Amino acid sequence: MRGLNGKVMAVTGAAGGIGEAISLRLQEEGATVYTLDYKTAAVGRPLTIDVTDRTTVDDALNRILAGEGRVDGVVAAAGVVENDVAAEDMSLETWDRILDVNLRGVFITCQVFGNQMLQQGHGSIVNISSMSGNHVVNVPQKQCAYNASKAGVTALTKSLASEWAGRGVRVNALAPGYVATPLLKEKKHQFAQWLAATPQERMAEPAEIAAAAAFLLSDEAAYFCGSELLLDGGYSLR
Ligand SMILES: NC(=O)c1ccc[n+]([C@@H]2O[C@H](COP(=O)([O-])OP(=O)(O)OC[C@H]3O[C@@H](n4cnc5c(N)ncnc54)[C@H](O)[C@@H]3O)[C@@H](O)[C@H]2O)c1
């Protein structure tokens, strides 16, 4: 894909299914990839962060700048989901934890890396939202905090894209449907129901999400600004 070879990229959540696949794809495209997570990523150049703790994200950026002098792209893929909690029973601790990682964490990532990109005058940011943000409400599992956090990621993506477009920084989002990753490990008993509701009758492979992320980061997507690409095997059609 045009414009990724030789670029410096950072991916949060890079020890997980989608983040790792994106990191691998960007490496294959010739990018230098820093893999940020609170677990140690198996690929790229791992750095430890907690996306809810701004100082750790600042430190990671500083480590990247010390090595490379710039950062061309970042993917915000770190995320968590609650395990089937009815809205009327949800504790505020659970609500806060999900919003903290999925929305505040994406904001921190975008702000820290975005400031550097604004100084450079160029950069591309891809946030991983979900079909659960603005397109569907998943059934049968109940996950209102997750869904609200992902709708927030979409609104944040559009807001940042609007504010930063004139200064060389593009911000876009991917909204995946079901992807076969460890995030869903507590929900295996629901897989058959999900597949029955998905026209393609399968989940996405993480590599399929990675291909879309690589595209949005690349120069081929230069006119994408505040877009959210939906990849859901047709789930939202029904
Ligand atoms: N798997 C799916 O079906 C699916 C669908 C739509 C969207 N998504 C989104 O894609 C993203 C990646 O999900 P995944 O399926 O690869 O999940 P995953 O659980 O495999 O990976 C998530 C990674 O995020 C990391 N992480 C969590 N909290 C963190 C924190 N505070 N600081 C740093 N790292 C942290 C975890 O250590 C893990 O490595 C998430 O934002 C998720 O909401 C996933």
XYZ file of N, CA and C and ligand atoms in Angstrom:
758
model
N 0.841 -1.188 0.000
C 0.000 0.000 0.000
C 0.882 1.247 0.000
N 0.529 2.223 -0.841
C 1.403 3.380 -1.041
C 1.536 4.218 0.234
N 2.789 4.574 0.558
C 3.011 5.510 1.647
C 3.165 4.883 3.016
N 3.419 3.601 3.124
C 3.654 2.992 4.441
C 5.112 2.563 4.613
N 5.772 2.261 3.502
C 7.162 1.812 3.556
C 8.040 2.900 4.185
N 8.777 2.515 5.237
C 9.689 3.457 5.892
C 9.029 4.366 6.903
N 7.721 4.226 7.100
C 7.019 5.090 8.047
C 7.174 4.572 9.482
N 6.974 5.467 10.433
C 7.048 5.120 11.853
C 5.624 5.085 12.391
N 5.228 3.919 12.883
C 3.844 3.716 13.320
C 3.807 3.242 14.771
N 2.739 3.591 15.461
C 2.502 3.087 16.811
C 1.109 2.480 16.845
N 0.975 1.375 17.562
C -0.328 0.698 17.684
C -0.568 0.410 19.155
N -1.687 0.894 19.707
C -2.038 0.519 21.087
C -2.885 -0.754 21.050
N -2.887 -1.478 22.166
C -3.598 -2.751 22.190
C -2.910 -3.786 21.317
N -1.600 -3.605 21.120
C -0.867 -4.415 20.135
C -0.543 -5.819 20.634
N -0.834 -6.114 21.907
C -0.690 -7.496 22.380
C -1.971 -8.291 22.135
N -3.004 -7.624 21.649
C -4.287 -8.294 21.422
C -4.493 -8.673 19.973
N -5.658 -9.253 19.695
C -5.907 -9.832 18.374
C -5.820 -8.836 17.233
N -6.596 -7.763 17.308
C -6.649 -6.818 16.189
C -5.385 -5.963 16.151
N -4.952 -5.479 17.327
C -3.748 -4.638 17.376
C -2.521 -5.387 16.870
N -2.398 -6.661 17.239
C -1.253 -7.447 16.772
C -1.311 -7.638 15.249
N -2.491 -7.942 14.740
C -2.627 -8.145 13.287
C -2.301 -6.861 12.524
N -2.730 -5.726 13.059
C -2.412 -4.444 12.407
C -0.900 -4.203 12.439
N -0.286 -4.501 13.576
C 1.169 -4.298 13.689
C 1.906 -5.156 12.671
N 1.489 -6.415 12.547
C 2.135 -7.318 11.584
C 1.971 -6.806 10.157
N 0.756 -6.374 9.832
C 0.509 -5.891 8.474
C 1.357 -4.652 8.158
N 1.448 -3.747 9.135
C 2.239 -2.536 8.903
C 3.716 -2.883 8.742
N 4.186 -3.873 9.510
C 5.572 -4.345 9.332
C 5.778 -4.901 7.938
N 4.805 -5.706 7.486
C 4.898 -6.280 6.129
C 4.956 -5.189 5.060
N 4.306 -4.069 5.353
C 4.293 -2.948 4.396
C 5.583 -2.123 4.477
N 6.483 -2.515 5.384
C 7.776 -1.827 5.461
C 7.865 -0.739 6.511
N 6.853 -0.644 7.378
C 6.883 0.374 8.437
C 7.679 -0.131 9.645
N 8.204 0.800 10.422
C 8.758 0.502 11.743
C 7.604 0.649 12.723
N 7.328 -0.416 13.491
C 6.094 -0.425 14.287
C 6.409 -0.545 15.780
N 5.961 0.418 16.547
C 6.050 0.375 18.006
C 4.730 -0.163 18.539
N 4.824 -1.206 19.365
C 3.640 -1.935 19.803
C 3.395 -1.648 21.279
N 2.317 -0.919 21.554
C 2.041 -0.372 22.876
C 0.890 -1.135 23.528
N 1.121 -1.569 24.758
C 0.081 -2.350 25.447
C 0.504 -2.449 26.908
N -0.424 -2.819 27.795
C 0.065 -3.099 29.141
C 0.553 -4.525 29.310
N 0.251 -5.377 28.314
C 0.960 -6.660 28.219
C 2.107 -6.475 27.210
N 3.072 -7.377 27.219
C 4.173 -7.241 26.265
C 3.757 -7.820 24.924
N 3.771 -6.996 23.902
C 3.384 -7.449 22.567
C 4.436 -8.402 22.009
N 3.969 -9.356 21.193
C 4.875 -10.376 20.631
C 5.538 -9.906 19.346
N 5.063 -8.805 18.800
C 5.604 -8.322 17.517
C 6.041 -6.866 17.675
N 6.757 -6.373 16.672
C 7.160 -4.972 16.657
C 8.159 -4.639 17.752
N 8.139 -3.364 18.163
C 9.030 -2.885 19.229
C 8.158 -2.556 20.431
N 8.048 -3.501 21.377
C 7.067 -3.335 22.449
C 7.427 -2.241 23.459
N 6.425 -1.463 23.822
C 6.547 -0.471 24.892
C 5.345 -0.657 25.810
N 5.584 -0.539 27.118
C 4.493 -0.740 28.067
C 3.756 0.570 28.305
N 2.433 0.522 28.140
C 1.600 1.690 28.448
C 0.311 1.217 29.108
N -0.335 2.139 29.801
C -1.743 1.993 30.169
C -2.423 3.203 29.531
N -3.314 2.962 28.593
C -3.905 4.096 27.849
C -4.690 5.050 28.738
N -5.021 4.609 29.954
C -5.750 5.501 30.868
C -4.802 6.390 31.675
N -3.497 6.154 31.525
C -2.500 6.899 32.302
C -1.650 7.712 31.326
N -1.943 8.993 31.247
C -1.321 9.837 30.222
C 0.203 9.829 30.286
N 0.756 9.737 31.496
C 2.221 9.803 31.588
C 2.860 8.616 30.865
N 2.213 7.461 30.893
C 2.796 6.286 30.216
C 2.721 6.437 28.693
N 1.688 7.114 28.219
C 1.570 7.337 26.765
C 2.574 8.405 26.324
N 2.718 9.451 27.157
C 3.765 10.456 26.890
C 5.136 9.794 26.827
N 5.410 8.909 27.794
C 6.721 8.233 27.833
C 6.947 7.420 26.568
N 5.895 6.710 26.127
C 6.038 5.890 24.909
C 6.343 6.773 23.712
N 5.625 7.887 23.585
C 5.901 8.796 22.463
C 7.347 9.285 22.531
N 7.794 9.646 23.741
C 9.164 10.155 23.866
C 10.193 9.100 23.488
N 9.904 7.839 23.832
C 10.823 6.748 23.436
C 10.864 6.625 21.912
N 9.703 6.748 21.276
C 9.645 6.643 19.812
C 10.413 7.811 19.170
N 10.201 9.012 19.724
C 10.875 10.184 19.147
C 12.383 10.106 19.346
N 12.789 9.532 20.491
C 14.231 9.396 20.741
C 14.859 8.479 19.692
N 14.114 7.460 19.274
C 14.652 6.507 18.305
C 14.494 6.954 16.863
N 13.387 7.613 16.574
C 13.018 7.854 15.167
C 12.898 9.328 14.796
N 12.685 10.173 15.789
C 12.566 11.603 15.510
C 11.197 12.052 15.035
N 10.307 11.116 14.788
C 8.957 11.481 14.326
C 8.040 10.282 14.481
N 6.757 10.496 14.332
C 5.803 9.388 14.268
C 4.787 9.729 13.180
N 4.596 8.819 12.249
C 3.750 9.105 11.087
C 2.310 8.644 11.252
N 2.120 7.625 12.097
C 0.755 7.126 12.251
C 0.557 6.449 13.590
N -0.674 6.445 14.062
C -0.999 5.710 15.290
C -2.364 5.055 15.120
N -2.466 3.857 15.652
C -3.752 3.151 15.693
C -4.125 2.961 17.154
N -5.320 3.409 17.524
C -5.809 3.245 18.901
C -6.716 2.021 18.943
N -6.127 0.868 19.304
C -6.894 -0.388 19.299
C -7.105 -0.968 20.692
N -6.494 -0.384 21.725
C -6.695 -0.925 23.079
C -8.170 -0.790 23.449
N -8.746 -1.858 23.962
C -10.154 -1.791 24.343
C -10.541 -2.953 25.227
N -11.620 -2.763 25.968
C -12.161 -3.808 26.849
C -13.679 -3.819 26.707
N -14.285 -4.944 27.100
C -15.752 -5.039 27.055
C -16.248 -5.658 28.357
N -17.400 -5.223 28.817
C -17.997 -5.840 30.002
C -18.629 -7.166 29.603
N -18.785 -8.039 30.596
C -19.274 -9.377 30.288
C -20.768 -9.488 30.567
N -21.567 -9.079 29.600
C -23.010 -9.289 29.659
C -23.630 -8.756 30.955
N -23.663 -7.440 31.078
C -24.222 -6.815 32.275
C -25.462 -6.013 31.880
N -26.604 -6.320 32.501
C -27.826 -5.559 32.216
C -27.645 -4.116 32.689
N -28.180 -3.176 31.913
C -27.995 -1.758 32.237
C -28.476 -1.446 33.647
N -29.609 -2.057 34.031
C -30.164 -1.722 35.349
C -29.318 -2.246 36.500
N -28.429 -3.193 36.194
C -27.571 -3.765 37.245
C -26.130 -3.264 37.176
N -25.817 -2.455 36.195
C -24.400 -2.109 35.999
C -23.886 -1.207 37.108
N -22.758 -1.592 37.689
C -22.145 -0.741 38.712
C -21.450 0.431 38.015
N -21.331 1.523 38.736
C -20.615 2.663 38.157
C -19.139 2.349 37.993
N -18.625 1.424 38.803
C -17.212 1.016 38.648
C -17.010 0.373 37.270
N -17.951 -0.506 36.898
C -17.842 -1.142 35.580
C -17.992 -0.106 34.473
N -19.013 0.734 34.585
C -19.216 1.790 33.584
C -17.941 2.624 33.423
N -17.388 3.059 34.563
C -16.208 3.935 34.509
C -15.013 3.213 33.884
N -14.837 1.926 34.213
C -13.683 1.181 33.689
C -13.756 1.085 32.163
N -14.948 0.773 31.647
C -15.095 0.619 30.191
C -14.890 1.968 29.488
N -15.535 3.001 30.028
C -15.396 4.326 29.400
C -13.972 4.843 29.524
N -13.322 4.497 30.630
C -11.965 4.978 30.881
C -10.999 4.438 29.818
N -11.054 3.138 29.573
C -10.139 2.538 28.584
C -10.589 2.902 27.172
N -11.852 2.687 26.863
C -12.306 2.739 25.464
C -12.474 4.150 24.924
N -12.832 5.100 25.784
C -13.065 6.459 25.274
C -11.993 7.429 25.763
N -11.810 7.502 27.100
C -10.777 8.403 27.616
C -9.402 7.959 27.108
N -9.175 6.637 27.052
C -7.888 6.122 26.574
C -7.633 6.477 25.118
N -8.671 6.423 24.308
C -8.506 6.801 22.891
C -8.248 8.302 22.788
N -8.943 9.086 23.628
C -8.689 10.531 23.609
C -7.240 10.834 23.993
N -6.760 10.189 25.071
C -5.375 10.425 25.499
C -4.411 10.056 24.377
N -4.628 8.898 23.758
C -3.751 8.455 22.660
C -3.760 9.481 21.527
N -4.953 9.909 21.140
C -5.062 10.879 20.040
C -4.429 12.216 20.422
N -4.636 12.645 21.665
C -4.105 13.955 22.054
C -2.578 13.938 22.096
N -2.019 12.882 22.710
C -0.557 12.802 22.835
C 0.084 12.696 21.447
N -0.372 11.751 20.647
C 0.234 11.556 19.322
C -0.177 12.681 18.370
N -1.405 13.164 18.515
C -1.887 14.234 17.640
C -1.086 15.515 17.824
N -0.728 15.837 19.062
C 0.086 17.043 19.287
C 1.410 16.954 18.543
N 2.038 15.793 18.596
C 3.297 15.602 17.877
C 3.071 15.729 16.370
N 1.999 15.125 15.874
C 1.725 15.176 14.431
C 1.416 16.607 13.983
N 0.717 17.362 14.809
C 0.427 18.762 14.461
C 1.733 19.555 14.375
N 2.657 19.265 15.303
C 3.966 19.947 15.235
C 4.714 19.575 13.964
N 4.627 18.299 13.577
C 5.311 17.828 12.356
C 4.644 18.368 11.098
N 3.313 18.601 11.216
C 2.531 19.002 10.042
C 2.027 17.828 9.228
N 2.174 16.615 9.766
C 1.591 15.462 9.084
C 1.379 14.320 10.064
N 0.421 13.445 9.715
C 0.167 12.253 10.522
C -1.191 11.672 10.198
N -1.336 10.390 10.526
C -2.609 9.711 10.269
C -2.974 8.880 11.493
N -4.204 9.022 11.933
C -4.681 8.335 13.131
C -5.869 7.456 12.744
N -5.860 6.216 13.234
C -7.006 5.323 13.030
C -7.471 4.823 14.390
N -8.712 5.110 14.726
C -9.299 4.629 15.976
C -10.184 3.416 15.690
N -10.105 2.406 16.564
C -10.960 1.235 16.377
C -12.221 1.434 17.217
N -13.318 1.723 16.530
C -14.602 1.810 17.241
C -15.251 0.439 17.129
N -16.468 0.347 16.665
C -17.160 -0.939 16.557
C -18.481 -0.717 15.850
N -18.989 -1.787 15.238
C -20.366 -1.678 14.720
C -21.335 -1.383 15.858
N -20.932 -1.725 17.101
C -21.801 -1.523 18.265
C -21.919 -0.058 18.662
N -21.105 0.823 18.055
C -21.178 2.238 18.404
C -22.399 2.906 17.810
N -22.469 2.899 16.476
C -23.531 3.664 15.811
C -24.397 2.851 14.877
N -24.105 1.564 14.729
C -24.779 0.808 13.674
C -25.770 -0.217 14.200
N -25.445 -0.888 15.288
C -26.330 -1.941 15.808
C -26.285 -1.917 17.334
N -27.261 -2.597 17.946
C -27.139 -3.003 19.347
C -27.046 -4.520 19.330
N -25.924 -5.059 19.829
C -25.707 -6.501 19.782
C -26.728 -7.231 20.642
N -27.104 -8.417 20.204
C -27.910 -9.327 21.005
C -27.282 -10.709 20.912
N -27.439 -11.541 21.970
C -28.234 -11.299 23.174
C -27.463 -10.595 24.301
N -26.147 -10.418 24.141
C -25.373 -9.885 25.270
C -25.724 -8.425 25.528
N -25.661 -8.050 26.792
C -25.970 -6.674 27.183
C -24.651 -5.978 27.507
N -24.407 -4.876 26.835
C -23.095 -4.218 26.953
C -23.240 -2.714 26.668
N -24.107 -2.063 27.464
C -24.414 -0.658 27.150
C -23.204 0.251 27.330
N -22.321 -0.070 28.274
C -21.153 0.803 28.474
C -20.237 0.720 27.252
N -19.994 -0.498 26.790
C -19.155 -0.685 25.597
C -19.755 0.063 24.412
N -21.048 -0.142 24.184
C -21.687 0.477 23.027
C -21.588 2.004 23.093
N -21.831 2.549 24.290
C -21.750 4.007 24.453
C -20.319 4.491 24.245
N -19.350 3.714 24.743
C -17.947 4.130 24.582
C -17.576 4.176 23.101
N -18.070 3.214 22.333
C -17.704 3.152 20.920
C -18.399 4.244 20.106
N -19.635 4.588 20.478
C -20.284 5.739 19.833
C -19.468 6.997 20.120
N -18.931 7.073 21.332
C -18.075 8.207 21.683
C -16.814 8.253 20.838
N -16.234 7.089 20.553
C -15.020 7.051 19.720
C -15.320 7.608 18.324
N -16.492 7.269 17.793
C -16.853 7.783 16.465
C -16.986 9.306 16.497
N -17.675 9.826 17.501
C -17.862 11.281 17.593
C -16.519 11.983 17.808
N -15.683 11.370 18.638
C -14.351 11.936 18.872
C -13.546 11.967 17.573
N -13.605 10.867 16.819
C -12.866 10.770 15.556
C -13.281 11.896 14.601
N -14.585 12.107 14.484
C -15.061 13.160 13.580
C -14.630 14.544 14.068
N -14.713 14.757 15.375
C -14.345 16.065 15.933
C -12.876 16.361 15.692
N -12.008 15.382 15.968
C -10.568 15.589 15.775
C -10.248 15.775 14.299
N -10.918 14.987 13.444
C -10.675 15.107 11.998
C -10.995 16.524 11.529
N -12.097 17.068 12.034
C -12.503 18.412 11.642
C -11.502 19.458 12.147
N -11.053 19.284 13.394
C -10.137 20.282 13.965
C -8.757 20.241 13.324
N -8.306 19.041 12.916
C -6.905 18.882 12.514
C -6.693 18.739 11.010
N -7.771 18.640 10.242
C -7.625 18.374 8.796
C -6.778 19.425 8.097
N -6.954 20.674 8.471
C -6.223 21.762 7.800
C -4.767 21.827 8.183
N -4.366 20.987 9.167
C -2.962 21.019 9.617
C -2.241 19.700 9.326
N -2.757 18.950 8.348
C -2.020 17.789 7.848
C -2.257 16.495 8.599
N -3.186 16.503 9.553
C -3.407 15.281 10.336
C -4.785 14.718 10.003
N -4.796 13.474 9.531
C -6.060 12.801 9.224
C -6.457 11.890 10.366
N -7.764 11.858 10.672
C -8.267 10.988 11.738
C -9.478 10.241 11.194
N -9.427 8.902 11.255
C -10.519 8.061 10.764
C -10.748 6.908 11.730
N -11.822 6.168 11.506
C -12.143 5.051 12.406
C -12.538 3.815 11.603
N -12.343 2.678 12.232
C -12.844 1.400 11.706
C -13.908 0.893 12.662
N -15.018 0.403 12.105
C -16.091 -0.149 12.927
C -16.268 -1.622 12.579
N -15.494 -2.508 13.256
C -15.628 -3.935 12.942
C -16.890 -4.537 13.554
N -17.382 -5.583 12.878
C -18.334 -6.493 13.506
C -17.557 -7.508 14.317
N -18.074 -8.724 14.410
C -17.412 -9.739 15.234
C -16.095 -10.184 14.605
N -15.044 -10.137 15.414
C -13.706 -10.527 14.972
C -13.202 -11.599 15.939
N -12.629 -12.655 15.393
C -12.169 -13.765 16.238
C -10.911 -13.369 16.999
N -11.087 -12.881 18.231
C -9.948 -12.445 19.074
C -10.226 -12.824 20.528
N -9.195 -12.708 21.392
C -9.393 -13.016 22.819
C -10.451 -12.146 23.507
N -10.772 -10.978 22.926
C -11.772 -10.104 23.555
C -13.094 -10.832 23.792
N -13.381 -11.792 22.924
C -14.688 -12.464 22.954
C -14.656 -13.793 23.714
N -13.544 -14.056 24.433
C -13.358 -15.410 25.000
C -14.432 -15.781 26.028
N -15.025 -14.785 26.703
C -16.068 -15.083 27.698
C -17.421 -15.340 27.043
N -17.514 -15.170 25.739
C -18.830 -15.157 25.085
C -18.995 -16.288 24.071
N -18.164 -17.326 24.200
C -18.167 -18.390 23.174
C -19.537 -19.045 23.028
N -20.284 -19.109 24.133
C -21.595 -19.747 24.071
C -22.570 -18.963 23.184
N -22.213 -17.732 22.823
C -23.112 -16.919 21.992
C -22.713 -16.913 20.515
N -21.587 -17.556 20.199
C -21.069 -17.463 18.828
C -22.096 -17.938 17.787
N -22.777 -19.063 18.069
C -23.686 -19.626 17.060
C -24.790 -18.623 16.725
N -25.291 -17.944 17.752
C -26.350 -16.950 17.533
C -25.821 -15.762 16.715
N -24.610 -15.345 16.996
C -24.032 -14.228 16.238
C -23.851 -14.604 14.766
N -23.335 -15.807 14.545
C -23.078 -16.212 13.155
C -24.378 -16.336 12.375
N -25.426 -16.816 13.052
C -26.726 -16.942 12.379
C -27.262 -15.570 11.972
N -26.861 -14.531 12.695
C -27.351 -13.177 12.391
C -26.437 -12.424 11.435
N -25.374 -13.081 10.994
C -24.392 -12.426 10.118
C -24.522 -12.997 8.709
N -24.915 -12.189 7.710
C -25.096 -12.720 6.355
C -23.914 -13.554 5.857
N -22.695 -13.178 6.162
C -21.547 -13.984 5.701
C -21.326 -15.235 6.550
N -22.079 -15.379 7.637
C -22.044 -16.575 8.495
C -20.648 -16.886 9.017
N -19.889 -15.853 9.315
C -18.555 -16.048 9.875
C -18.138 -14.779 10.589
N -17.111 -14.927 11.435
C -16.479 -13.746 12.020
C -15.365 -13.281 11.089
N -14.919 -12.038 11.298
C -13.750 -11.551 10.555
C -12.488 -12.141 11.156
N -11.492 -12.326 10.325
C -10.147 -12.604 10.817
C -9.489 -11.259 11.153
N -8.679 -11.220 12.210
C -8.001 -9.950 12.533
C -7.247 -9.351 11.335
N -6.702 -10.204 10.479
C -5.956 -9.695 9.311
C -6.849 -8.881 8.375
N -8.142 -9.170 8.358
C -9.047 -8.402 7.495
C -9.240 -6.982 8.028
N -9.253 -6.867 9.345
C -9.343 -5.529 9.955
C -8.021 -4.794 9.718
N -6.921 -5.554 9.798
C -5.601 -4.950 9.608
C -5.448 -4.362 8.209
N -6.006 -5.046 7.211
C -5.897 -4.547 5.834
C -6.586 -3.185 5.710
N -7.736 -3.056 6.362
C -8.465 -1.779 6.302
C -7.715 -0.686 7.063
N -7.113 -1.065 8.192
C -6.343 -0.077 8.965
C -5.145 0.411 8.151
N -4.462 -0.533 7.493
C -3.303 -0.149 6.678
C -3.741 0.804 5.566
N -4.882 0.511 4.970
C -5.399 1.394 3.912
C -5.644 2.809 4.456
N -6.356 2.900 5.583
C -6.678 4.235 6.110
C -5.430 5.015 6.500
N -4.391 4.287 6.964
C -3.145 4.973 7.334
C -2.354 5.413 6.110
N -2.586 4.757 4.995
C -1.715 4.954 3.824
C -2.076 6.228 3.064
N -1.192 6.586 2.147
C -1.442 7.757 1.290
C -2.607 7.519 0.338
N -2.939 6.235 0.113
C -4.069 5.919 -0.787
C -5.389 6.449 -0.216
N -5.417 6.684 1.097
C -6.647 7.135 1.761
C -6.589 8.639 2.081
N -5.804 9.370 1.288
C -5.539 10.778 1.618
C -6.799 11.632 1.749
N -7.881 11.234 1.062
C -9.099 12.061 1.113
C -10.085 11.574 2.169
N -9.727 10.497 2.889
C -10.571 10.036 4.002
C -10.308 10.930 5.202
N -11.339 11.554 5.715
C -11.182 12.549 6.784
C -12.415 12.462 7.683
N -12.254 11.850 8.853
C -13.396 11.697 9.767
C -14.346 10.596 9.357
N -13.869 9.679 8.493
C -14.725 8.573 8.056
C -14.692 7.427 9.054
N -15.766 6.657 9.043
C -15.781 5.406 9.798
C -16.125 4.288 8.813
N -15.165 3.382 8.615
C -15.413 2.251 7.713
C -16.020 1.107 8.507
N -17.171 0.631 8.048
C -17.878 -0.480 8.699
C -17.467 -1.783 8.019
N -16.970 -2.760 8.814
C -16.615 -4.093 8.277
C -17.319 -5.120 9.142
N -18.483 -5.577 8.732
C -19.282 -6.391 9.650
C -19.872 -7.653 9.013
N -19.371 -8.054 7.852
C -19.901 -9.258 7.218
C -21.390 -9.167 6.929
N -21.912 -7.939 6.942
C -23.321 -7.721 6.648
C -24.235 -7.710 7.869
N -23.674 -7.816 9.069
C -24.494 -7.938 10.287
C -25.535 -6.814 10.387
N -25.114 -5.600 10.065
C -26.021 -4.454 10.251
C -27.099 -4.381 9.187
N -27.056 -5.276 8.180
C -28.082 -5.257 7.127
C -29.411 -5.826 7.617
N -29.351 -6.612 8.706
C -30.564 -7.317 9.140
C -31.178 -6.691 10.381
N -13.086 -8.608 18.631
C -14.160 -8.011 18.161
O -15.147 -8.653 17.787
C -14.192 -6.508 18.048
C -15.240 -5.946 17.308
C -15.311 -4.570 17.181
C -14.365 -3.772 17.766
N -13.358 -4.335 18.489
C -12.385 -3.430 19.104
O -11.101 -3.697 18.599
C -10.124 -3.325 19.573
C -9.183 -4.516 19.772
O -9.931 -5.585 20.296
P -9.462 -7.106 20.216
O -10.634 -7.869 19.770
O -8.154 -7.210 19.523
O -9.290 -7.388 21.794
P -8.130 -8.105 22.599
O -8.667 -8.294 23.975
O -7.609 -9.285 21.848
O -6.995 -6.994 22.622
C -7.130 -5.775 23.324
C -5.756 -5.347 23.809
O -5.904 -4.107 24.490
C -5.036 -4.138 25.605
N -5.492 -3.203 26.625
C -6.662 -3.252 27.316
N -6.707 -2.231 28.190
C -5.552 -1.554 28.046
C -5.017 -0.406 28.669
N -5.676 0.238 29.654
N -3.821 0.054 28.265
C -3.128 -0.590 27.295
N -3.580 -1.687 26.668
C -4.772 -2.154 27.050
C -5.087 -5.577 26.103
O -3.942 -5.891 26.902
C -5.142 -6.353 24.801
O -3.839 -6.713 24.380
C -10.901 -2.949 20.832
O -11.018 -1.542 20.888
C -12.247 -3.586 20.593
O -13.275 -2.908 21.276
C -13.243 -5.685 18.638
